[in-house]
Coordinates of C-alpha atoms in Angstrom, one line a residue:
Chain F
X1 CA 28.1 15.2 -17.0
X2 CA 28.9 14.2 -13.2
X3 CA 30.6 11.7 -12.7
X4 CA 28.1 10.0 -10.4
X5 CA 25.8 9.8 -13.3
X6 CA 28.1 8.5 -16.1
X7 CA 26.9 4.6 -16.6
X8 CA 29.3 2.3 -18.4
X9 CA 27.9 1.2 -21.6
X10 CA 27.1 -2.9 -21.4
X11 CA 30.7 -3.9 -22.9
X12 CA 32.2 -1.9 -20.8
X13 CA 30.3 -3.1 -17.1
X14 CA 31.0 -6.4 -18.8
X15 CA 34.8 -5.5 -19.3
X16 CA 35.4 -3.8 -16.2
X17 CA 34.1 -6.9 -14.5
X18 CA 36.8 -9.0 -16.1
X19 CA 39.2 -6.4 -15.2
X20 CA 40.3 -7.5 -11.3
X21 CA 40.1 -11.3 -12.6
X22 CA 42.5 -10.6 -15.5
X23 CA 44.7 -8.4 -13.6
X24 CA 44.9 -11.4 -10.5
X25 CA 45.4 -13.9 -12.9
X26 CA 48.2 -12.2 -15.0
X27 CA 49.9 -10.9 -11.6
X28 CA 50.0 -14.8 -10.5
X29 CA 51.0 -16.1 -13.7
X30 CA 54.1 -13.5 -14.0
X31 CA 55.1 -13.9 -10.4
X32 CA 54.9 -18.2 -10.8
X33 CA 56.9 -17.2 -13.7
X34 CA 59.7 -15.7 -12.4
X35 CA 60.1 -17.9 -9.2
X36 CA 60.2 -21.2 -11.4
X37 CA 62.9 -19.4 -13.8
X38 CA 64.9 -19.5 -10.7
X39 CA 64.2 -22.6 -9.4
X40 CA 62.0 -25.2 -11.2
X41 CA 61.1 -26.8 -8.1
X42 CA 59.6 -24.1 -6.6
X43 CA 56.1 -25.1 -4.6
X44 CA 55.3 -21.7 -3.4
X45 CA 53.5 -20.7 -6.7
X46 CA 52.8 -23.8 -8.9
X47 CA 52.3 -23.0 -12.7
X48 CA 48.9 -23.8 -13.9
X49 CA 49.9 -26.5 -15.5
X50 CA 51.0 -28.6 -12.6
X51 CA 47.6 -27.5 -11.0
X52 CA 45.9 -28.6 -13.3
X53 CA 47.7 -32.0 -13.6
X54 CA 46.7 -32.2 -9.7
X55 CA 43.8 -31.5 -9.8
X56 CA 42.7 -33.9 -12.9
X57 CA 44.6 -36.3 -10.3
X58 CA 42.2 -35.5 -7.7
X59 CA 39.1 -35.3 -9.7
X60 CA 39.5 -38.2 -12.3
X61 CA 41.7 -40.8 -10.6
X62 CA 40.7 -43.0 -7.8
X63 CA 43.0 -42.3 -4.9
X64 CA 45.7 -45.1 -3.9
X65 CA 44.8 -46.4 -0.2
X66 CA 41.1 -46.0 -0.6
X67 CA 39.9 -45.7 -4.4
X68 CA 37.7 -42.6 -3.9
X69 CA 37.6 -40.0 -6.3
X70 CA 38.9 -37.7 -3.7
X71 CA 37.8 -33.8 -5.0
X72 CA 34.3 -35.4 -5.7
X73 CA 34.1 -37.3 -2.1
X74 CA 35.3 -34.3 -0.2
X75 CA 32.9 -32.1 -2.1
X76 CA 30.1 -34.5 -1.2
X77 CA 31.1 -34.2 2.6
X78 CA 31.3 -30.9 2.7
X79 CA 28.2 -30.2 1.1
X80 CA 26.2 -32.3 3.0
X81 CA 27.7 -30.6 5.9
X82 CA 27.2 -27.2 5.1
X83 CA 23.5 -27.8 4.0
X84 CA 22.2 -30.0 6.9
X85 CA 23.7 -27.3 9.4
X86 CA 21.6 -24.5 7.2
X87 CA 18.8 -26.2 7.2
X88 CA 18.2 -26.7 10.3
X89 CA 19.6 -22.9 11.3
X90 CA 16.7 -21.9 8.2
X91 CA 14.0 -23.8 10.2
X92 CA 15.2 -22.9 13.6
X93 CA 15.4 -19.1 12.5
X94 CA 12.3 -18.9 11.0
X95 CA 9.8 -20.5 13.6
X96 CA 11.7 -18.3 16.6
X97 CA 12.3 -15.0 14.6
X98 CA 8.4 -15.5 13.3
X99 CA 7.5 -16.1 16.9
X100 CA 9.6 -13.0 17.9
X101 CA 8.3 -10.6 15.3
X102 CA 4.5 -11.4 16.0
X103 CA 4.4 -12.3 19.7
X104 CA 5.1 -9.8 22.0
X105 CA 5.4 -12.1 24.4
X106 CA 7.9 -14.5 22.9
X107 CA 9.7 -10.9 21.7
X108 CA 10.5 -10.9 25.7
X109 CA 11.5 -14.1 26.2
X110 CA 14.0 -14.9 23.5
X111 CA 15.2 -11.3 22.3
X112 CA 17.7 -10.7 25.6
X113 CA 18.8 -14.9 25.3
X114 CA 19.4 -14.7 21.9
X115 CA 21.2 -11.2 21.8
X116 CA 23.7 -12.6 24.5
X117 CA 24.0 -16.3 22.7
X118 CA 24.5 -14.4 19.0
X119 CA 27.9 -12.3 21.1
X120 CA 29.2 -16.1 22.1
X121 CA 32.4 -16.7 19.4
X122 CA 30.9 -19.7 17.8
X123 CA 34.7 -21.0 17.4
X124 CA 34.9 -21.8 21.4
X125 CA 32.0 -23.9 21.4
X126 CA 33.7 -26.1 19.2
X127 CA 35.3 -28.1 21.8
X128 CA 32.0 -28.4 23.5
X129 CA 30.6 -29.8 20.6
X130 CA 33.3 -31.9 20.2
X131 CA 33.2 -33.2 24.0
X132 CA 29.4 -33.4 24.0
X133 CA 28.7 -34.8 20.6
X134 CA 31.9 -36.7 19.6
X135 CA 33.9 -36.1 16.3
X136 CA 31.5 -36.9 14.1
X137 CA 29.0 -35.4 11.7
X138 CA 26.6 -33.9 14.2
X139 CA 29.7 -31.7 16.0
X140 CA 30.5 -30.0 12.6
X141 CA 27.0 -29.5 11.6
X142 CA 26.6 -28.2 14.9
X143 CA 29.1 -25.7 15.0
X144 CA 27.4 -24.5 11.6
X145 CA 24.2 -24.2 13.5
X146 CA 25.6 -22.5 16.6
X147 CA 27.7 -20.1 14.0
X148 CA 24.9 -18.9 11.5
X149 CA 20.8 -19.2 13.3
X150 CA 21.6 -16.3 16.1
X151 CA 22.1 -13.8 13.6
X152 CA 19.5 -15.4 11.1
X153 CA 16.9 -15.3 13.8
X154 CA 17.4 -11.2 14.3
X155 CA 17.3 -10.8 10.8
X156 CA 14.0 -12.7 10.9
X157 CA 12.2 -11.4 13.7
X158 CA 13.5 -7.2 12.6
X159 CA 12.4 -8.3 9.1
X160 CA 8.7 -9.1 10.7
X161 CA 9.1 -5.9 12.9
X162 CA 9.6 -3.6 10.1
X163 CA 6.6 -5.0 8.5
X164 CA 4.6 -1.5 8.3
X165 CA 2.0 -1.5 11.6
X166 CA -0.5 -0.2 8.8
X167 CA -0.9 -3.6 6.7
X168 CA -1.4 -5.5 10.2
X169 CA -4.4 -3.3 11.3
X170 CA -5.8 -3.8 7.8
X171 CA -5.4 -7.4 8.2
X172 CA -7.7 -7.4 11.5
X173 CA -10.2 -4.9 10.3
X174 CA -10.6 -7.8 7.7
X175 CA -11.2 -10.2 10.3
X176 CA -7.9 -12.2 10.7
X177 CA -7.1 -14.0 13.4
X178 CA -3.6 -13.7 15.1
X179 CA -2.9 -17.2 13.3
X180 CA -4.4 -16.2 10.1
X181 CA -2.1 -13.0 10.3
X182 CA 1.1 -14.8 10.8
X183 CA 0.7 -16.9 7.7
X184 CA -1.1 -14.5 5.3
X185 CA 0.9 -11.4 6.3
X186 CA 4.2 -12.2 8.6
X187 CA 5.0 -15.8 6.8
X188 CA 5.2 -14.0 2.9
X189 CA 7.2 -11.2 4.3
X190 CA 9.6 -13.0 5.9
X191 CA 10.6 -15.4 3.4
X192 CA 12.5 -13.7 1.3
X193 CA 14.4 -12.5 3.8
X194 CA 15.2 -15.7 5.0
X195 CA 16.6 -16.4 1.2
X196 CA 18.6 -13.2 2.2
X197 CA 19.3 -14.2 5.7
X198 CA 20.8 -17.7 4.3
X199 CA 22.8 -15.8 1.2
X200 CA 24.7 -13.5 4.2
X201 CA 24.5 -16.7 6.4
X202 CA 26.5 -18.7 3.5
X203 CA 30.1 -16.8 4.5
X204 CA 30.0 -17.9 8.2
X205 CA 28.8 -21.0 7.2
X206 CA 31.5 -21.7 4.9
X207 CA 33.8 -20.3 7.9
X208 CA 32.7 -22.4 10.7
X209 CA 32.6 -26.0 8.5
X210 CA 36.3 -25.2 6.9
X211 CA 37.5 -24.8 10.5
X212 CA 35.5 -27.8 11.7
X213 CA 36.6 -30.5 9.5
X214 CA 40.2 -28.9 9.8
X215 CA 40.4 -29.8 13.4
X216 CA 38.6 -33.4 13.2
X217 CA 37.5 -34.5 9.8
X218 CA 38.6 -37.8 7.4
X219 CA 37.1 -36.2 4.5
X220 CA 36.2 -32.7 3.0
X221 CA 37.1 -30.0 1.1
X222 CA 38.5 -28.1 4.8
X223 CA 40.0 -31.3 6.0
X224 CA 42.0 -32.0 2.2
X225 CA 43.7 -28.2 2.5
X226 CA 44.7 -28.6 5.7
X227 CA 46.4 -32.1 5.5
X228 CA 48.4 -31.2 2.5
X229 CA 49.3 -27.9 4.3
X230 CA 52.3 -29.9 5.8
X231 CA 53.9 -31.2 2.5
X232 CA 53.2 -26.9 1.0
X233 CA 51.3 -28.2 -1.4
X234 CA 50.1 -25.0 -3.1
X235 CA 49.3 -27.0 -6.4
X236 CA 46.9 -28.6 -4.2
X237 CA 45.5 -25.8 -2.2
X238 CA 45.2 -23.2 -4.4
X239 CA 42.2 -25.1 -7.0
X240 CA 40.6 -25.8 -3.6
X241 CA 40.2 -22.7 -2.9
X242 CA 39.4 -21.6 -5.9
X243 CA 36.9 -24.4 -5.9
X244 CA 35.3 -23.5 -2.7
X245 CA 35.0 -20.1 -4.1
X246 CA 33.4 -21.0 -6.9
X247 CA 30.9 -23.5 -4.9
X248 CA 30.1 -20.7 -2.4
X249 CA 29.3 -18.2 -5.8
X250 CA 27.0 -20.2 -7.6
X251 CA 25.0 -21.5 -3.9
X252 CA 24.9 -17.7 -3.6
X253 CA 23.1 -16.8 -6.8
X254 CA 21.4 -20.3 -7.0
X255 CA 19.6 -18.0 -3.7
X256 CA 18.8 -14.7 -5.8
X257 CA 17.7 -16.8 -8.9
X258 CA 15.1 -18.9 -6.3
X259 CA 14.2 -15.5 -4.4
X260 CA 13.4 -14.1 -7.8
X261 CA 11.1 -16.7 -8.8
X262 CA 9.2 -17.4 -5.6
X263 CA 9.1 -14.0 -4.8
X264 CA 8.7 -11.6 -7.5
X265 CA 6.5 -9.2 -5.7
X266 CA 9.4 -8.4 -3.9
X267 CA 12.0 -8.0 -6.6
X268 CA 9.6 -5.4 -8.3
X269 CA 10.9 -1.8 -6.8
X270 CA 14.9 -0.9 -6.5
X271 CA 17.8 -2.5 -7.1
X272 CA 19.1 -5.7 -5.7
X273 CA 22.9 -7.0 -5.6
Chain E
X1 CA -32.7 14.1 19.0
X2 CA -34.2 10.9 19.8
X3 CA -32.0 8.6 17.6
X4 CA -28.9 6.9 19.1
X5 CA -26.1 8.0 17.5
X6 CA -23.9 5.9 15.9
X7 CA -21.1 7.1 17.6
X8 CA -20.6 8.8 20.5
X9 CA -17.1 10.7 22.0
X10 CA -17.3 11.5 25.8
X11 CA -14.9 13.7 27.4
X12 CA -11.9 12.3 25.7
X13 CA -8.4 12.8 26.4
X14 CA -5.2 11.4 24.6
X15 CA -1.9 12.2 26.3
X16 CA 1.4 10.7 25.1
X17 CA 4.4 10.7 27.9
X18 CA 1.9 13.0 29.4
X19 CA 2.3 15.6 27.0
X20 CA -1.5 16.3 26.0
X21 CA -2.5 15.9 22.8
X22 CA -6.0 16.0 22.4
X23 CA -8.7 17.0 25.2
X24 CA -12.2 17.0 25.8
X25 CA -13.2 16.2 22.5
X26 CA -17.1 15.7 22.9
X27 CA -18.8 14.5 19.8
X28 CA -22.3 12.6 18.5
X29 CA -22.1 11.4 15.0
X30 CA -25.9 9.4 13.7
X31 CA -25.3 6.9 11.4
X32 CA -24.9 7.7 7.2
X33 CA -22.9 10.9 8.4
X34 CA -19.8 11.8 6.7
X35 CA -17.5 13.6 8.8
X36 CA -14.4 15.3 7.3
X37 CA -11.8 16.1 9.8
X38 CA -9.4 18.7 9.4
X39 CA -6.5 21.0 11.7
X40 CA -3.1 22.0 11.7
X41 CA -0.4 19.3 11.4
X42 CA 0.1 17.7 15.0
X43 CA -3.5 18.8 16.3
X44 CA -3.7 15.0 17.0
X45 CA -6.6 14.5 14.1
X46 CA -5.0 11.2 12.7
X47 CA -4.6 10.1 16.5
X48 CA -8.1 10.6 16.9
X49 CA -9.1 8.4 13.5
X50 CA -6.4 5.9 15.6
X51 CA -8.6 5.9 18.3
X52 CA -11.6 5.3 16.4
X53 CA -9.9 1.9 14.9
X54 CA -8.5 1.2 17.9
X55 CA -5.6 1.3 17.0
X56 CA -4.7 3.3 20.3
X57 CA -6.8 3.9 23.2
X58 CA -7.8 7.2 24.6
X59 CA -6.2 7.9 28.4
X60 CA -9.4 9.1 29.3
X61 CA -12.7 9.1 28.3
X62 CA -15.1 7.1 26.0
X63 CA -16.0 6.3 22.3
X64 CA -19.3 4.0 21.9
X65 CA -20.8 2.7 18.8
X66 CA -24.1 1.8 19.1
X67 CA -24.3 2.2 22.4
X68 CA -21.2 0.4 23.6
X69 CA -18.0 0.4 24.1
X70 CA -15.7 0.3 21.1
X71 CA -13.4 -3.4 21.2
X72 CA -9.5 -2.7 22.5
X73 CA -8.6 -4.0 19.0
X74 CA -9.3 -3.1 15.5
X75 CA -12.5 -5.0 14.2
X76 CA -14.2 -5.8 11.0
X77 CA -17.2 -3.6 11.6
X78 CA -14.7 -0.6 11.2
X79 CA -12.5 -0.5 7.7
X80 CA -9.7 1.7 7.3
X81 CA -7.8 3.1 4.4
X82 CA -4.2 4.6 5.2
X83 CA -2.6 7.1 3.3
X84 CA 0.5 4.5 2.2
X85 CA 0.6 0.9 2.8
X86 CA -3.0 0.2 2.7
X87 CA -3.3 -3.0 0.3
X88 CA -1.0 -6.1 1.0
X89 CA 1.8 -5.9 -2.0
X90 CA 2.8 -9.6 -2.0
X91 CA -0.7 -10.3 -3.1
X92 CA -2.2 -8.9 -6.6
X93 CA -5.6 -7.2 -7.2
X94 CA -7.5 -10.2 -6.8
X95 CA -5.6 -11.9 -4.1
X96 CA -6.2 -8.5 -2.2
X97 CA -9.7 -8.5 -2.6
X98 CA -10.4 -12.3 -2.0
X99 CA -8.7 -12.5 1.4
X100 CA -11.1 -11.2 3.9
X101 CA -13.5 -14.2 2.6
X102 CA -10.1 -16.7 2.8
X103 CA -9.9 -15.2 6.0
X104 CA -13.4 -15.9 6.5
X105 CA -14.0 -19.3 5.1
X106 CA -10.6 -21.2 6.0
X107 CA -9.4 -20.2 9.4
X108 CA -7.0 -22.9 9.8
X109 CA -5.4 -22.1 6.3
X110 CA -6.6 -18.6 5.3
X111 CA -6.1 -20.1 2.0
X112 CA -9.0 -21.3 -0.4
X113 CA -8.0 -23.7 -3.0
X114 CA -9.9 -25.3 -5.9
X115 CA -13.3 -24.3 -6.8
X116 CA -14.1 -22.3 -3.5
X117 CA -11.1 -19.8 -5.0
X118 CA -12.6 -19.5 -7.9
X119 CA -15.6 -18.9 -6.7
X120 CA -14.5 -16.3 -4.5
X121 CA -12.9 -14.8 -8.0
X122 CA -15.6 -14.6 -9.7
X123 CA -17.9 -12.5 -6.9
X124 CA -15.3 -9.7 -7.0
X125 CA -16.0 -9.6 -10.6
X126 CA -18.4 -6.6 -10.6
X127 CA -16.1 -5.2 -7.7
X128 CA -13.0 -4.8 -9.7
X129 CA -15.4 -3.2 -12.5
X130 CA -16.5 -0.7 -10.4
X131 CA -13.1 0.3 -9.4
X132 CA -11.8 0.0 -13.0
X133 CA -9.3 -2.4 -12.2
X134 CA -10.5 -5.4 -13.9
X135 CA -7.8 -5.0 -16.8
X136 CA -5.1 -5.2 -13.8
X137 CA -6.5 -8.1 -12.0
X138 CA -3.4 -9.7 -11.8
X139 CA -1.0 -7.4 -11.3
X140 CA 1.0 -6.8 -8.2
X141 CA 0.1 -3.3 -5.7
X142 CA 4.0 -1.9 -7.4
X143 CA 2.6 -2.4 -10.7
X144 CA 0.0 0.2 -9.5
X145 CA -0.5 3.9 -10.2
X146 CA -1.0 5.5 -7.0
X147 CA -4.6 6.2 -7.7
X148 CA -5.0 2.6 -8.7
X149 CA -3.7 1.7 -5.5
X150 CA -5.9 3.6 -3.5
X151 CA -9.1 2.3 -5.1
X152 CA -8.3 -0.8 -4.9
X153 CA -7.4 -0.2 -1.2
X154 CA -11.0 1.3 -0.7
X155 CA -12.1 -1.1 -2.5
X156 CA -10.6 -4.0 -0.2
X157 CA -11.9 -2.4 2.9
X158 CA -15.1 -2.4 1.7
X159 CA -15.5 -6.0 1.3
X160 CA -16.6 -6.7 5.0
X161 CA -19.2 -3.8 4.6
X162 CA -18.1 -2.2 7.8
X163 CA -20.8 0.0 9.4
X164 CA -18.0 2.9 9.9
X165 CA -14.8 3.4 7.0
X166 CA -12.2 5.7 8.0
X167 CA -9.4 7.1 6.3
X168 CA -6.9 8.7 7.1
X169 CA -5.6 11.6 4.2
X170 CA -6.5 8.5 1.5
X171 CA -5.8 11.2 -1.5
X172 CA -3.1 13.4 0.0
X173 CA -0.4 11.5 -2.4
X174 CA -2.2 11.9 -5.7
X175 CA -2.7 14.0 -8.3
X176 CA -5.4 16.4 -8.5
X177 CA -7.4 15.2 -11.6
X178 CA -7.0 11.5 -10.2
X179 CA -8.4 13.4 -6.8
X180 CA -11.6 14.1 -8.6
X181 CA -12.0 10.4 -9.8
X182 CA -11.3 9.4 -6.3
X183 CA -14.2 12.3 -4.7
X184 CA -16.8 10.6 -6.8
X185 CA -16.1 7.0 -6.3
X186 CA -16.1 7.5 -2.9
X187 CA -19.1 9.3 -2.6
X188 CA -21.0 6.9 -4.8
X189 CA -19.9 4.1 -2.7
X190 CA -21.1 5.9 0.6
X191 CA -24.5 6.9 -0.8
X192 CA -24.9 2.9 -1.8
X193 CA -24.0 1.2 1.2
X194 CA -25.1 3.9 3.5
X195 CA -21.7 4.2 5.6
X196 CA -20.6 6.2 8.3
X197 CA -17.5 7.9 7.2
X198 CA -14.7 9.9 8.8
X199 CA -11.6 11.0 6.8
X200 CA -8.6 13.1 7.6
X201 CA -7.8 15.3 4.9
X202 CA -5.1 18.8 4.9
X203 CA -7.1 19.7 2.3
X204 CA -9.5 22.0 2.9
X205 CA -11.4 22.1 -0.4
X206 CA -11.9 18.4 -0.3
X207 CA -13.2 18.3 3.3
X208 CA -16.1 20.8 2.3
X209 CA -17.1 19.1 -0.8
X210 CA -17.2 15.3 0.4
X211 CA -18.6 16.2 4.3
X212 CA -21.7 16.5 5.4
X213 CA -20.1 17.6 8.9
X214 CA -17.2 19.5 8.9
X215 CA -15.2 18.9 12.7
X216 CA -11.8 21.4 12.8
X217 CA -9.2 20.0 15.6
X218 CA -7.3 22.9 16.9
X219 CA -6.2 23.9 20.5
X220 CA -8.1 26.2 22.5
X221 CA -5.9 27.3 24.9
X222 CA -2.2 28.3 24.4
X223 CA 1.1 29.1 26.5
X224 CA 3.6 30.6 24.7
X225 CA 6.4 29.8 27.1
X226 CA 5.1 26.1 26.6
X227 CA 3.4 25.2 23.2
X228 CA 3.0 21.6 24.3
X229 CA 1.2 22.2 27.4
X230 CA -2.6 22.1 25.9
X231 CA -4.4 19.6 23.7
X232 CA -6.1 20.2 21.0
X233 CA -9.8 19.8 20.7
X234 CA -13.2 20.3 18.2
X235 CA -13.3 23.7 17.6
X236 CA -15.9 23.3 14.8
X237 CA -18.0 21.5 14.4
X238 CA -20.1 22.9 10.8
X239 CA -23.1 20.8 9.4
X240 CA -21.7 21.5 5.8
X241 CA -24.2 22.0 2.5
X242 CA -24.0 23.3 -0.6
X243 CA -24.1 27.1 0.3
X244 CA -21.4 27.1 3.1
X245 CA -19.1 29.1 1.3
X246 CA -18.6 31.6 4.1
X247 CA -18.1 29.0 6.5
X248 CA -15.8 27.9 4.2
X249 CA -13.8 31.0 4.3
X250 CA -14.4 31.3 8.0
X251 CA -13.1 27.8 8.4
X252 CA -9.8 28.5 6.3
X253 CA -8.9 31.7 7.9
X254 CA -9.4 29.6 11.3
X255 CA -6.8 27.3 10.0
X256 CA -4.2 29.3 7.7
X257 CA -4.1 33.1 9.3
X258 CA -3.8 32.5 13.1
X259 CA -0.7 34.3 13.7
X260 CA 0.9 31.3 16.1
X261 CA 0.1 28.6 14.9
X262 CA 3.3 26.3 13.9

């Protein structure tokens, strides 16, 4: 048989999956190894066990100077960041790429602005936003916004353009109005891709808020890696990363699960990632 | 004849970056007609059927129903079934065939809720029946057969009781038997609500035993240094009945054996 039509049994798609994790993990643990056998002191490459000691430090133990529970505290910030700026990027994206997808006449008067704004390096504004809006919340939620709703809004407004012509003739030979149109036909089209739009959206995201609260921040899961930068303290940065990851994962298929059940109709042909 | 027809083509010309496609297509169709339309691929037959909807406008020249003008936009009083992409597949059978009255009844929503969507249910109960889909009522268009699909689509367009239904090559992705299902639901359904039909079809069989007017689209004039320099046009326009077999074989040798045709 070809090889392009051999499929791995279950146990093995399950094993194979493993594989890269198992293969990481041993690679670290040998090369930790073999650093602290040389010198016990080592921070480069902490053994698991000293991460996990700080990290049950930062999880379970209220910190000196303020008493917070600091993993927990800069998880809560950092949430609360990332969702308010996607929010509002979900809203803004849907109402202008709607707009743009059904209205040829909001089509020409936001495709060409947004086109140029979405080429803008979203890091640059930064400044801007801290300038204009001080170093507070609203700056790094901002810079989330300006980072993540240009390309959500094209993703929005091709995702209504590729809507076939055919279903929106049908809709007005079954008297629809234009209104009637955009929420019966456009609206239910367009959703799930905004579920999609957000899952892609959730890297830059991610991106733009670690960035933020690296430059100005008191708290966060960006501002905490960057602090402890100075002293090398891998022990410290490498769960948070791993943490982050792991955050970012489960947001990510928290999407597909909720796309899945609002949307099965669209879940019923092909194969979905 | 002293009837007004139903609908009337005058001196119409469709030109796209002003390469012609169709010209001078002159036609009267009185109402309960069913006109089967067919031609080589690209002799502009679905353009005209877009025309008809609306769906484009001719560069030149007139269509009228009833006397006047068509509307620049596709209207109720004309339904449409495409060949793909005819029913709306985030909705399921019934949702399909409710909407035109939630379109209808709620035009702030387009949405009934409560009783009123019951209600609305329950009247397409003897629809669904007819179209054999009641055991699939809630399924979702991909759950579908094709054939089940199509009915359903037929079905849908029906629901405003448009004066004319036009499709464009409904059955050209379906199996032959289901074909033969489709031919008599269809013609039941035009004999009850005593429609004016036009449908594309390639096939030739079909367009003989569903029409009761037979109109072939095919050009007239040809340059062979320049194949897109004329429009096509009616070339034939056959009143069809039951013993029109030479006209059938006249009308296939027309379309299959002309030696340039492409």
């Amino acid at each position: 048989m070809k090889l392009i039509n051999r499929k791995p049994s279950r146990r093995l798609t399950i094993f194979l999956g493993l594989l890269p994790f198992a293969a990481l993990l041993a690679t670290y643990l040998i090369a930790s190894d073999m650093r602290l056998a040389v010198n016990p002191s080592d921070k480069l490459l902490p053994s698991f066990q000293t991460m996990a000691d700080t990290m049950s430090r930062m999880a379970f133990e209220p910190d000196k100077r303020n008493g917070d529970y600091l993993l927990w505290t800069d998880t809560a910030a950092s949430l609360y960041r990332l969702f308010a700026g996607l929010a509002i990027s979900a809203v803004l994206a849907l109402v202008i790429g709607l707009a743009m997808g059904v209205l040829p006449v909001a089509r020409a008067f936001f495709a060409q602005f947004t086109a140029a704004f979405s080429l803008i390096p979203p890091i640059t504004v930064l400044p801007i936003l801290f300038i204009t809006l001080g170093l507070g919340e609203a700056a790094k939620i901002g810079l989330i916004i300006v980072g993540t709703t240009p390309a959500m809004i094209r993703t929005l407004a091709q995702s209504a353009l590729d809507i076939p012509r055919e279903l929106v003739i049908k809709a007005e030979t079954l008297g629809a109005s234009s209104w009637q149109i955009t929420t019966r036909l456009y609206l239910p089209h367009i959703l799930p891709n905004l579920v999609v739009a957000l899952r892609l959206g959730l890297v830059p995201a991610w991106i733009f808020l670690i960035s933020a609260e690296a430059i100005a921040s008191t708290e966060g899961l960006g501002y905490r890696i960057f602090l402890v930068r100075r002293y090398m303290a891998m022990d410290l940065i490498l769960p948070y990363v791993a943490w982050i990851t792991l955050l970012a994962f489960v947001l990510d298929r928290l999407l597909l699960i909720l796309s899945k059940r609002a949307f099965s109709w669209n879940h019923l042909e092909g194969d979905s990632l | 004849m002293s009837r007004q027809p139903k609908l009337s083509v005058h001196d119409l010309f469709k030109e796209y970056d002003g390469a012609p496609v169709l010209e001078r297509v002159n036609i009267d169709v009185t109402e309960g007609a069913f006109c089967t339309i067919v031609g080589a691929s690209g002799c502009g037959k679905s353009t005209f059927l877009r025309m008809l909807l609306s769906q484009e406008q001719p560069s030149r020249g007139e269509i009228l129903l009833d006397g006047a003008p068509l509307p620049e936009e596709p209207t109720p009083d004309r339904g449409i079934v495409f060949q793909r992409y005819s029913v709306f597949p985030h909705l399921t059978v019934w949702q399909n065939l409710i909407l035109a009255k939630e379109f209808e009844q709620a035009p702030l929503t387009g949405r009934l809720f409560g009783s009123a969507r019951k209600k609305a249910r329950d009247e397409i109960g003897d629809l669904l029946e007819r179209i054999g889909l009641t055991p699939a009522t809630d399924r979702y268009p991909a759950q579908l057969s094709g054939g089940m699909q199509q009915r359903l689509a037929i079905a849908q367009a029906l629901v405003k009781r448009p004066k004319i239904l036009l499709l464009d090559e409904p059955f050209g992705a379906l199996d032959p038997g289901i074909r033969l299902d489709m031919h008599e639901l269809l013609l039941g359904l035009w004999r009850e609500l005593s429609m004016t039909i036009f449908m594309v079809t390639h096939d030739i069989n079909e367009a003989f035993k569903l029409g009761t007017r037979l109109l072939v689209f095919d050009k007239v004039r040809h340059d062979p240094q320049a194949p897109e320099a004329y429009g096509a046009t009616i070339t034939y326009d056959l009143p069809v009945d039951k013993t029109a077999r030479q006209k059938k074989e006249l009308a296939e040798t027309l379309l299959h054996d002309r030696p340039d045709s492409a």
